[in-house]
Amino acid sequence: MKKFDIGLAIVIITFTMMACSQKKQQVASVQPTKPKSEAERVKEQNKTISNSQNQDCTAIGNIYLNITREEFESQRKIFMKETPELGGLKINSVNGLFYDDRLAAVQIISQQQDYHKKGGIAIDGWYLLYHEKYGNQHKSNRYKFDFEKGMKAIAVTDLSASDKPFSSFEHFMDNPLKECYTNEKLFSEDYRNSLLDIIALMNKLPKSRKKYYDKKIEEVEEQHRKANPELPDYSYIMSLNSIYEEARKEVNAIIERNNEINSEKHKNDPSWSVIIVAYLPLCDKYDNDKRIKESKINHSKEAKRQKELNKI
């Protein structure tokens, strides 16, 4: 072997031995780390989630939306320990509503309170807390929420008729939040500005009385067609208004009687405060998935119907 090759081999062996020695020293210098507590782990996880999102998706306290069941349960335990009450009301339960195995909504339910018995006045209730923070951002055009911020939306009431409003995210999306009994509103004099309000008014009448008013309207319209079929004149409009006003007074009398009966019947009903914070992207996904599913069902029904038609 040439001297040059021998020298090169010695250099390679020397560098290899030095590298191995340094690696052993590095491994030996690594000290065992102290295991993190559950609270520290969740805190770091929440910080990571918070920093990675451009919009606020905090459900409440340390609980974040769009997490797994296991993560939610860890966060829920910490929240319940750190926050036994909210707005002067003891928190009775915090439930997760999941969709696609992610936390789609958090449902917070108070102890039973007596706001309904006091006439719906919840000075220390939860709605005022959210209104104070979010102001007039309430009444979202999407779904049934009272407030929105970033990727989350909030439904809140101090007059829930149940301490178990929703059993699942699907149940929440497809059903209204049942609140305690409240008196039905009377029809005001400006109801005639809307055709839908006129229809609603007439549908409130008992069948026999609706037939009575329908007949009176038909008679007025027939007289108008004979006298002036081109344009609705003043006499025609006033005649219809007179009929609708008579019907309005009759319907309002029915509503007032029912309100009196039901107010007495439900005056001692229990009530609960409820907050539901939902993750809007999963609300949208559920809504879209539902439309696709319904479309497939309708298509299947049409295909089945067409097969039946082809047989005859």
Coordinates of C-alpha atoms in Angstrom, one line a residue:
M1 CA 0.0 0.0 0.0
K2 CA 1.2 3.5 -0.8
K3 CA 2.3 5.8 2.0
F4 CA -0.4 8.3 0.9
D5 CA -3.2 5.7 1.2
I6 CA -2.0 4.6 4.7
G7 CA -1.9 8.2 5.9
L8 CA -5.4 8.8 4.5
A9 CA -6.7 5.7 6.3
I10 CA -5.2 6.9 9.6
V11 CA -6.8 10.3 9.2
I12 CA -10.3 8.8 8.6
I13 CA -10.0 6.4 11.5
T14 CA -8.9 9.2 13.8
F15 CA -11.9 11.5 12.8
T16 CA -14.3 8.6 13.3
M17 CA -13.0 7.8 16.8
M18 CA -13.3 11.5 17.7
A19 CA -16.9 11.8 16.5
C20 CA -17.9 8.7 18.4
S21 CA -16.3 10.1 21.5
Q22 CA -18.1 13.4 21.2
K23 CA -21.4 11.6 20.7
K24 CA -20.9 9.5 23.8
Q25 CA -20.1 12.7 25.8
Q26 CA -23.3 14.4 24.5
V27 CA -25.4 11.4 25.4
A28 CA -23.9 11.2 28.8
S29 CA -24.5 14.9 29.4
V30 CA -28.3 14.7 28.8
Q31 CA -30.1 14.8 32.1
P32 CA -33.5 13.2 32.6
T33 CA -36.3 15.8 32.6
K34 CA -39.0 16.2 35.2
P35 CA -42.4 15.0 34.0
K36 CA -44.8 17.8 33.4
S37 CA -48.0 18.1 35.4
E38 CA -51.4 17.8 33.6
A39 CA -52.1 21.5 34.2
E40 CA -48.7 22.5 32.7
R41 CA -49.2 20.2 29.7
V42 CA -52.7 21.6 29.0
K43 CA -51.4 25.1 29.5
E44 CA -48.6 24.6 26.9
Q45 CA -51.0 22.9 24.5
N46 CA -53.5 25.8 24.8
K47 CA -50.7 28.3 24.2
T48 CA -49.7 26.4 21.0
I49 CA -53.3 26.2 19.8
S50 CA -53.8 29.9 20.5
N51 CA -50.7 31.0 18.7
S52 CA -51.5 28.8 15.7
Q53 CA -54.9 30.3 15.1
N54 CA -55.6 33.7 13.5
Q55 CA -59.0 34.0 15.0
D56 CA -60.3 33.5 18.5
C57 CA -61.8 30.0 19.1
T58 CA -61.6 29.9 22.9
A59 CA -64.9 28.3 24.0
I60 CA -64.6 29.4 27.7
G61 CA -61.7 29.8 30.1
N62 CA -59.0 27.3 29.2
I63 CA -61.3 25.2 26.9
Y64 CA -60.6 25.5 23.2
L65 CA -62.9 24.4 20.3
N66 CA -61.9 21.9 17.6
I67 CA -59.9 19.6 19.9
T68 CA -60.1 15.9 20.5
R69 CA -62.3 14.2 23.2
E70 CA -59.3 13.4 25.3
E71 CA -58.0 17.0 25.2
F72 CA -61.4 18.4 26.0
E73 CA -61.8 16.1 29.0
S74 CA -58.4 17.3 30.4
Q75 CA -59.4 21.0 29.8
R76 CA -62.9 20.5 31.2
K77 CA -61.6 19.1 34.6
I78 CA -59.2 22.0 35.0
F79 CA -62.0 24.5 34.1
M80 CA -64.5 23.0 36.6
K81 CA -61.9 23.1 39.3
E82 CA -60.9 26.7 38.6
T83 CA -64.3 28.1 37.8
P84 CA -67.0 26.7 40.1
E85 CA -69.4 29.6 39.3
L86 CA -70.0 32.3 36.7
G87 CA -71.9 35.5 37.0
G88 CA -73.1 34.6 40.5
L89 CA -74.4 31.2 39.4
K90 CA -72.9 27.8 40.3
I91 CA -71.9 25.9 37.2
N92 CA -73.7 22.5 37.3
S93 CA -72.1 20.9 34.2
V94 CA -69.9 21.4 31.2
N95 CA -70.5 19.1 28.2
G96 CA -68.7 18.7 24.9
L97 CA -70.7 18.2 21.7
F98 CA -68.6 16.5 19.0
Y99 CA -68.7 16.3 15.3
D100 CA -66.2 14.3 13.2
D101 CA -64.4 13.5 16.5
R102 CA -63.6 17.1 17.1
L103 CA -65.1 19.5 19.7
A104 CA -67.8 21.3 17.8
A105 CA -69.5 23.0 20.7
V106 CA -69.3 23.4 24.5
Q107 CA -72.5 23.4 26.5
I108 CA -72.3 25.1 30.0
I109 CA -75.3 24.7 32.3
S110 CA -76.0 26.4 35.6
Q111 CA -77.6 25.2 38.7
Q112 CA -81.4 25.7 38.8
Q113 CA -82.3 29.3 39.3
D114 CA -85.5 31.3 39.6
Y115 CA -85.3 33.9 36.9
H116 CA -88.4 32.6 35.1
K117 CA -90.3 32.9 38.4
K118 CA -89.2 36.5 38.6
G119 CA -90.6 37.3 35.2
G120 CA -87.4 36.7 33.2
I121 CA -85.3 39.4 34.8
A122 CA -81.8 37.9 35.1
I123 CA -79.7 40.8 36.6
D124 CA -76.9 38.4 37.6
G125 CA -77.5 36.0 34.7
W126 CA -75.2 34.9 31.9
Y127 CA -76.7 36.7 29.0
L128 CA -75.8 40.1 30.4
L129 CA -72.2 39.0 30.8
Y130 CA -71.9 38.2 27.1
H131 CA -73.8 41.3 26.1
E132 CA -71.4 43.4 28.1
K133 CA -68.4 41.8 26.4
Y134 CA -69.7 41.5 22.8
G135 CA -72.1 44.4 22.7
N136 CA -74.4 44.5 19.7
Q137 CA -72.7 41.7 17.7
H138 CA -75.7 39.6 18.6
K139 CA -78.3 37.9 16.4
S140 CA -76.1 36.2 13.8
N141 CA -77.5 35.6 10.4
R142 CA -76.2 32.1 10.5
Y143 CA -77.9 29.4 12.5
K144 CA -79.3 30.6 15.9
F145 CA -76.6 32.3 17.7
D146 CA -76.7 35.5 19.8
F147 CA -73.0 36.5 19.4
E148 CA -70.1 35.9 17.1
K149 CA -66.4 36.4 17.2
G150 CA -63.8 34.9 14.9
M151 CA -64.5 31.2 14.4
K152 CA -66.8 30.9 17.3
A153 CA -70.5 31.7 17.9
I154 CA -72.5 31.8 21.1
A155 CA -76.0 31.1 22.1
V156 CA -76.9 32.1 25.6
T157 CA -80.1 32.3 27.7
D158 CA -81.1 32.6 31.3
L159 CA -84.5 31.0 30.6
S160 CA -83.7 27.4 29.5
A161 CA -86.6 25.1 30.3
S162 CA -84.2 22.1 30.7
D163 CA -80.9 21.3 32.4
K164 CA -80.1 19.0 29.5
P165 CA -80.8 21.0 26.4
F166 CA -78.9 19.1 23.8
S167 CA -77.6 15.5 23.8
S168 CA -75.4 15.8 20.7
F169 CA -74.1 18.4 18.2
E170 CA -76.6 17.1 15.6
H171 CA -79.4 17.6 18.2
F172 CA -78.2 21.1 18.8
M173 CA -78.0 22.0 15.1
D174 CA -81.4 20.6 14.2
N175 CA -83.5 21.8 17.2
P176 CA -84.2 25.1 18.9
L177 CA -83.2 25.8 22.4
K178 CA -86.4 25.3 24.5
E179 CA -87.0 28.2 26.7
C180 CA -89.5 28.7 29.5
Y181 CA -93.0 29.9 28.7
T182 CA -93.4 33.5 27.7
N183 CA -96.6 35.3 26.8
E184 CA -97.4 35.4 23.1
K185 CA -97.2 38.8 21.5
L186 CA -100.4 40.5 20.3
F187 CA -100.8 41.6 16.7
S188 CA -100.2 45.4 16.5
E189 CA -102.0 47.7 14.2
D190 CA -99.1 47.8 11.7
Y191 CA -99.4 44.0 10.9
R192 CA -101.1 44.9 7.6
N193 CA -97.8 46.2 6.3
S194 CA -96.7 42.5 5.7
L195 CA -98.6 39.9 3.8
L196 CA -97.0 37.2 5.9
D197 CA -98.3 38.9 9.1
I198 CA -101.8 39.0 7.6
I199 CA -101.6 35.2 6.8
A200 CA -100.3 34.5 10.3
L201 CA -103.2 36.5 11.8
M202 CA -105.8 34.6 9.8
N203 CA -104.2 31.3 10.7
K204 CA -104.6 32.1 14.4
L205 CA -108.4 32.0 14.0
P206 CA -110.5 28.9 14.8
K207 CA -111.4 27.1 11.5
S208 CA -115.1 28.2 11.7
R209 CA -114.1 31.9 12.2
K210 CA -111.5 31.8 9.5
K211 CA -114.2 30.5 7.1
Y212 CA -116.4 33.4 8.2
Y213 CA -113.7 36.0 7.4
D214 CA -112.7 34.3 4.2
K215 CA -116.3 34.6 3.0
K216 CA -116.5 38.3 3.9
I217 CA -113.3 39.0 2.0
E218 CA -114.6 37.1 -1.1
E219 CA -117.8 39.2 -1.0
V220 CA -115.8 42.4 -0.9
E221 CA -113.5 41.2 -3.8
E222 CA -116.5 40.2 -5.9
Q223 CA -118.1 43.6 -5.4
H224 CA -114.9 45.3 -6.4
R225 CA -114.5 43.2 -9.6
K226 CA -118.0 44.2 -10.7
A227 CA -117.6 47.9 -9.9
N228 CA -113.9 48.6 -10.7
P229 CA -111.9 45.6 -11.9
E230 CA -108.9 47.6 -13.1
L231 CA -107.6 49.2 -9.8
P232 CA -108.2 48.7 -6.1
D233 CA -110.1 51.8 -5.1
Y234 CA -110.4 53.5 -1.7
S235 CA -113.7 51.9 -0.8
Y236 CA -112.3 48.4 -1.6
I237 CA -109.1 48.9 0.6
M238 CA -111.2 50.4 3.5
S239 CA -113.5 47.4 3.4
L240 CA -110.7 44.9 3.6
N241 CA -109.0 46.9 6.4
S242 CA -112.3 46.8 8.3
I243 CA -112.5 43.0 8.0
Y244 CA -108.8 42.6 9.0
E245 CA -109.2 44.9 12.0
E246 CA -112.2 42.9 13.2
A247 CA -110.2 39.7 12.9
R248 CA -107.2 41.3 14.7
K249 CA -109.3 42.2 17.7
E250 CA -110.8 38.7 17.8
V251 CA -107.3 37.0 17.5
N252 CA -105.8 39.3 20.2
A253 CA -108.7 38.4 22.6
I254 CA -107.9 34.7 22.0
I255 CA -104.1 35.3 22.6
E256 CA -104.8 37.3 25.8
R257 CA -107.0 34.5 27.2
N258 CA -104.4 31.9 26.4
N259 CA -101.6 34.0 27.9
E260 CA -103.6 34.4 31.1
I261 CA -104.2 30.7 31.4
N262 CA -100.6 29.7 30.5
S263 CA -99.0 32.3 32.7
E264 CA -100.7 30.9 35.7
K265 CA -100.0 27.3 34.6
H266 CA -96.2 27.9 34.1
K267 CA -95.5 30.6 36.7
N268 CA -93.5 28.2 38.9
D269 CA -91.6 26.3 36.1
P270 CA -87.9 25.8 36.8
S271 CA -85.3 27.6 34.7
W272 CA -81.5 27.3 34.0
S273 CA -78.9 29.5 32.5
V274 CA -77.2 27.9 29.4
I275 CA -74.3 28.9 27.3
I276 CA -73.4 27.1 24.0
V277 CA -70.2 28.1 22.3
A278 CA -69.9 26.5 18.8
Y279 CA -67.1 26.2 16.3
L280 CA -68.4 27.8 13.1
P281 CA -66.3 25.9 10.6
L282 CA -67.8 22.6 12.0
C283 CA -71.3 24.2 12.0
D284 CA -70.8 24.9 8.3
K285 CA -69.4 21.5 7.6
Y286 CA -72.4 19.8 9.4
D287 CA -74.8 22.0 7.4
N288 CA -73.1 21.1 4.1
D289 CA -72.9 17.4 5.0
K290 CA -76.6 17.4 5.8
R291 CA -77.4 19.0 2.4
I292 CA -75.3 16.4 0.6
K293 CA -76.9 13.5 2.5
E294 CA -80.4 14.8 1.9
S295 CA -79.6 15.3 -1.8
K296 CA -78.4 11.7 -2.0
I297 CA -81.5 10.4 -0.3
N298 CA -83.7 12.4 -2.7
H299 CA -81.7 11.2 -5.7
S300 CA -82.1 7.6 -4.4
K301 CA -85.9 8.0 -4.0
E302 CA -86.2 9.5 -7.5
A303 CA -84.1 6.6 -9.0
K304 CA -86.3 4.1 -7.2
R305 CA -89.4 5.9 -8.4
Q306 CA -88.1 5.9 -12.0
K307 CA -87.5 2.1 -11.8
E308 CA -91.0 1.6 -10.7
L309 CA -92.3 3.8 -13.5
N310 CA -90.3 1.8 -16.0
K311 CA -91.9 -1.4 -15.0
I312 CA -95.4 -0.3 -15.8

